[in-house]
């Protein structure tokens, strides 16, 4: 068994009650998911415009990529909220954010009047990436379908 104690490392005692940590994990998952649920839903209503924008950014097979994106945002968002396979959903979102952030929020490659907006969006996505890695690393908490 490869635990921290077996490797000579000690896990620090939590300074908050487990029920508080689990409630925070639930609220955190819901708040992370809100952005993706809203975004996925919006892409359905604006499918043609979004596909055209994606194609203009060089996304190959933009219509298919958009369908995959909508499925990830809506399906992954729901799974994240309920905490089902949350670790894998967190990893999927994290990996998906890498090309999305570089392709759509490359603040280093936009006109000067767009740098601040794209820089903000770039670092927002970097922060969400970190949140998704936390979900992957620590799981959804007790208040979840997975009951990790």
mmCIF file of C-alpha atoms in Angstrom:
data_model
loop_
_atom_site.group_PDB
_atom_site.id
_atom_site.type_symbol
_atom_site.label_atom_id
_atom_site.label_comp_id
_atom_site.label_asym_id
_atom_site.label_seq_id
_atom_site.Cartn_x
_atom_site.Cartn_y
_atom_site.Cartn_z
ATOM 1 C CA UNK A 1 0.000 0.000 0.000
ATOM 2 C CA UNK A 2 1.537 3.279 -1.114
ATOM 3 C CA UNK A 3 0.182 5.814 1.361
ATOM 4 C CA UNK A 4 1.760 9.063 2.447
ATOM 5 C CA UNK A 5 2.628 7.549 5.818
ATOM 6 C CA UNK A 6 4.318 4.591 4.144
ATOM 7 C CA UNK A 7 6.518 6.981 2.186
ATOM 8 C CA UNK A 8 7.512 8.830 5.329
ATOM 9 C CA UNK A 9 5.207 11.759 4.555
ATOM 10 C CA UNK A 10 2.430 13.005 6.761
ATOM 11 C CA UNK A 11 -0.847 14.345 5.533
ATOM 12 C CA UNK A 12 -1.666 17.530 7.464
ATOM 13 C CA UNK A 13 -4.764 17.468 9.612
ATOM 14 C CA UNK A 14 -7.639 19.358 8.072
ATOM 15 C CA UNK A 15 -8.460 22.650 9.729
ATOM 16 C CA UNK A 16 -12.100 22.409 8.639
ATOM 17 C CA UNK A 17 -14.720 19.798 9.369
ATOM 18 C CA UNK A 18 -15.181 17.140 6.682
ATOM 19 C CA UNK A 19 -18.829 18.169 6.203
ATOM 20 C CA UNK A 20 -17.712 21.745 5.488
ATOM 21 C CA UNK A 21 -15.102 20.515 3.012
ATOM 22 C CA UNK A 22 -17.694 18.328 1.283
ATOM 23 C CA UNK A 23 -20.169 21.212 1.110
ATOM 24 C CA UNK A 24 -17.447 23.445 -0.337
ATOM 25 C CA UNK A 25 -16.646 20.768 -2.925
ATOM 26 C CA UNK A 26 -20.324 20.590 -3.912
ATOM 27 C CA UNK A 27 -20.667 24.359 -4.247
ATOM 28 C CA UNK A 28 -17.336 24.535 -6.093
ATOM 29 C CA UNK A 29 -18.417 21.857 -8.573
ATOM 30 C CA UNK A 30 -21.718 23.626 -9.199
ATOM 31 C CA UNK A 31 -20.023 26.994 -9.717
ATOM 32 C CA UNK A 32 -17.463 25.497 -12.114
ATOM 33 C CA UNK A 33 -20.266 23.790 -14.041
ATOM 34 C CA UNK A 34 -22.457 26.913 -14.377
ATOM 35 C CA UNK A 35 -20.083 28.487 -16.890
ATOM 36 C CA UNK A 36 -20.059 25.387 -19.094
ATOM 37 C CA UNK A 37 -23.814 24.769 -18.864
ATOM 38 C CA UNK A 38 -24.548 28.357 -19.876
ATOM 39 C CA UNK A 39 -21.951 28.286 -22.638
ATOM 40 C CA UNK A 40 -23.104 24.941 -24.063
ATOM 41 C CA UNK A 41 -26.732 26.025 -24.067
ATOM 42 C CA UNK A 42 -25.824 29.288 -25.798
ATOM 43 C CA UNK A 43 -23.921 27.437 -28.499
ATOM 44 C CA UNK A 44 -27.041 25.467 -29.435
ATOM 45 C CA UNK A 45 -29.010 28.648 -30.125
ATOM 46 C CA UNK A 46 -26.119 30.228 -32.012
ATOM 47 C CA UNK A 47 -24.834 27.077 -33.699
ATOM 48 C CA UNK A 48 -24.181 28.489 -37.171
ATOM 49 C CA UNK A 49 -22.508 31.657 -35.881
ATOM 50 C CA UNK A 50 -20.351 29.717 -33.431
ATOM 51 C CA UNK A 51 -19.323 27.167 -36.065
ATOM 52 C CA UNK A 52 -18.368 30.005 -38.436
ATOM 53 C CA UNK A 53 -16.312 31.703 -35.714
ATOM 54 C CA UNK A 54 -14.570 28.410 -34.895
ATOM 55 C CA UNK A 55 -13.791 27.828 -38.576
ATOM 56 C CA UNK A 56 -12.380 31.353 -38.835
ATOM 57 C CA UNK A 57 -9.993 30.489 -35.984
ATOM 58 C CA UNK A 58 -8.738 27.451 -37.904
ATOM 59 C CA UNK A 59 -10.694 24.738 -36.095
ATOM 60 C CA UNK A 60 -10.865 21.744 -38.452
ATOM 61 C CA UNK A 61 -14.316 20.249 -39.021
ATOM 62 C CA UNK A 62 -15.844 23.107 -37.059
ATOM 63 C CA UNK A 63 -19.408 21.704 -37.093
ATOM 64 C CA UNK A 64 -18.255 18.386 -35.623
ATOM 65 C CA UNK A 65 -15.922 20.118 -33.159
ATOM 66 C CA UNK A 66 -18.844 22.295 -32.074
ATOM 67 C CA UNK A 67 -21.094 19.292 -31.486
ATOM 68 C CA UNK A 68 -18.359 17.678 -29.373
ATOM 69 C CA UNK A 69 -17.914 20.964 -27.493
ATOM 70 C CA UNK A 70 -21.653 21.252 -26.771
ATOM 71 C CA UNK A 71 -21.776 17.649 -25.566
ATOM 72 C CA UNK A 72 -18.784 18.215 -23.298
ATOM 73 C CA UNK A 73 -20.080 21.502 -21.923
ATOM 74 C CA UNK A 74 -23.640 20.320 -21.287
ATOM 75 C CA UNK A 75 -22.972 16.672 -20.478
ATOM 76 C CA UNK A 76 -19.820 17.365 -18.525
ATOM 77 C CA UNK A 77 -21.493 20.259 -16.752
ATOM 78 C CA UNK A 78 -24.375 18.068 -15.570
ATOM 79 C CA UNK A 79 -22.007 15.275 -14.527
ATOM 80 C CA UNK A 80 -19.895 17.768 -12.606
ATOM 81 C CA UNK A 81 -22.943 19.134 -10.764
ATOM 82 C CA UNK A 82 -24.149 15.706 -9.677
ATOM 83 C CA UNK A 83 -20.624 14.446 -9.057
ATOM 84 C CA UNK A 84 -20.722 11.421 -11.344
ATOM 85 C CA UNK A 85 -17.301 10.438 -12.714
ATOM 86 C CA UNK A 86 -16.279 13.904 -11.564
ATOM 87 C CA UNK A 87 -12.546 13.188 -11.564
ATOM 88 C CA UNK A 88 -12.643 12.161 -15.235
ATOM 89 C CA UNK A 89 -14.931 15.053 -16.146
ATOM 90 C CA UNK A 90 -12.496 17.427 -14.434
ATOM 91 C CA UNK A 91 -9.608 15.923 -16.407
ATOM 92 C CA UNK A 92 -11.568 16.092 -19.675
ATOM 93 C CA UNK A 93 -12.379 19.766 -19.107
ATOM 94 C CA UNK A 94 -8.775 20.516 -18.148
ATOM 95 C CA UNK A 95 -7.393 18.889 -21.287
ATOM 96 C CA UNK A 96 -10.044 20.522 -23.484
ATOM 97 C CA UNK A 97 -9.208 23.946 -22.038
ATOM 98 C CA UNK A 98 -5.621 23.785 -23.300
ATOM 99 C CA UNK A 99 -6.328 24.118 -27.043
ATOM 100 C CA UNK A 100 -9.450 26.225 -26.481
ATOM 101 C CA UNK A 101 -7.545 28.771 -24.404
ATOM 102 C CA UNK A 102 -4.648 29.005 -26.830
ATOM 103 C CA UNK A 103 -6.807 29.157 -29.974
ATOM 104 C CA UNK A 104 -9.499 31.551 -28.771
ATOM 105 C CA UNK A 105 -7.788 33.718 -26.170
ATOM 106 C CA UNK A 106 -4.289 34.256 -27.569
ATOM 107 C CA UNK A 107 -3.912 37.772 -26.203
ATOM 108 C CA UNK A 108 -0.362 37.935 -27.618
ATOM 109 C CA UNK A 109 -1.760 37.786 -31.149
ATOM 110 C CA UNK A 110 -4.664 40.277 -31.186
ATOM 111 C CA UNK A 111 -4.996 43.996 -31.898
ATOM 112 C CA UNK A 112 -4.066 46.285 -28.990
ATOM 113 C CA UNK A 113 -7.696 47.149 -28.229
ATOM 114 C CA UNK A 114 -8.454 43.427 -27.599
ATOM 115 C CA UNK A 115 -5.417 42.543 -25.469
ATOM 116 C CA UNK A 116 -7.008 43.295 -22.089
ATOM 117 C CA UNK A 117 -10.195 41.338 -22.857
ATOM 118 C CA UNK A 118 -8.355 38.327 -24.286
ATOM 119 C CA UNK A 119 -5.767 38.405 -21.499
ATOM 120 C CA UNK A 120 -8.562 38.323 -18.915
ATOM 121 C CA UNK A 121 -10.245 35.415 -20.705
ATOM 122 C CA UNK A 122 -6.937 33.576 -21.062
ATOM 123 C CA UNK A 123 -6.160 33.773 -17.351
ATOM 124 C CA UNK A 124 -9.791 33.016 -16.423
ATOM 125 C CA UNK A 125 -9.408 29.786 -18.365
ATOM 126 C CA UNK A 126 -6.068 29.091 -16.681
ATOM 127 C CA UNK A 127 -7.842 29.439 -13.320
ATOM 128 C CA UNK A 128 -10.671 27.141 -14.414
ATOM 129 C CA UNK A 129 -8.004 24.685 -15.588
ATOM 130 C CA UNK A 130 -6.609 24.748 -12.047
ATOM 131 C CA UNK A 131 -10.057 24.173 -10.575
ATOM 132 C CA UNK A 132 -10.606 21.206 -12.858
ATOM 133 C CA UNK A 133 -7.250 19.749 -11.851
ATOM 134 C CA UNK A 134 -8.373 20.078 -8.220
ATOM 135 C CA UNK A 135 -11.559 18.131 -9.028
ATOM 136 C CA UNK A 136 -9.433 15.507 -10.766
ATOM 137 C CA UNK A 137 -6.959 15.294 -7.875
ATOM 138 C CA UNK A 138 -9.322 15.408 -4.911
ATOM 139 C CA UNK A 139 -12.619 14.146 -6.311
ATOM 140 C CA UNK A 140 -16.110 15.490 -5.916
ATOM 141 C CA UNK A 141 -16.476 15.171 -2.157
ATOM 142 C CA UNK A 142 -19.058 13.189 -0.250
ATOM 143 C CA UNK A 143 -22.095 15.077 -1.576
ATOM 144 C CA UNK A 144 -21.937 13.452 -5.002
ATOM 145 C CA UNK A 145 -23.122 10.450 -6.935
ATOM 146 C CA UNK A 146 -19.558 9.126 -6.830
ATOM 147 C CA UNK A 147 -19.431 9.603 -3.034
ATOM 148 C CA UNK A 148 -15.641 9.836 -3.139
#
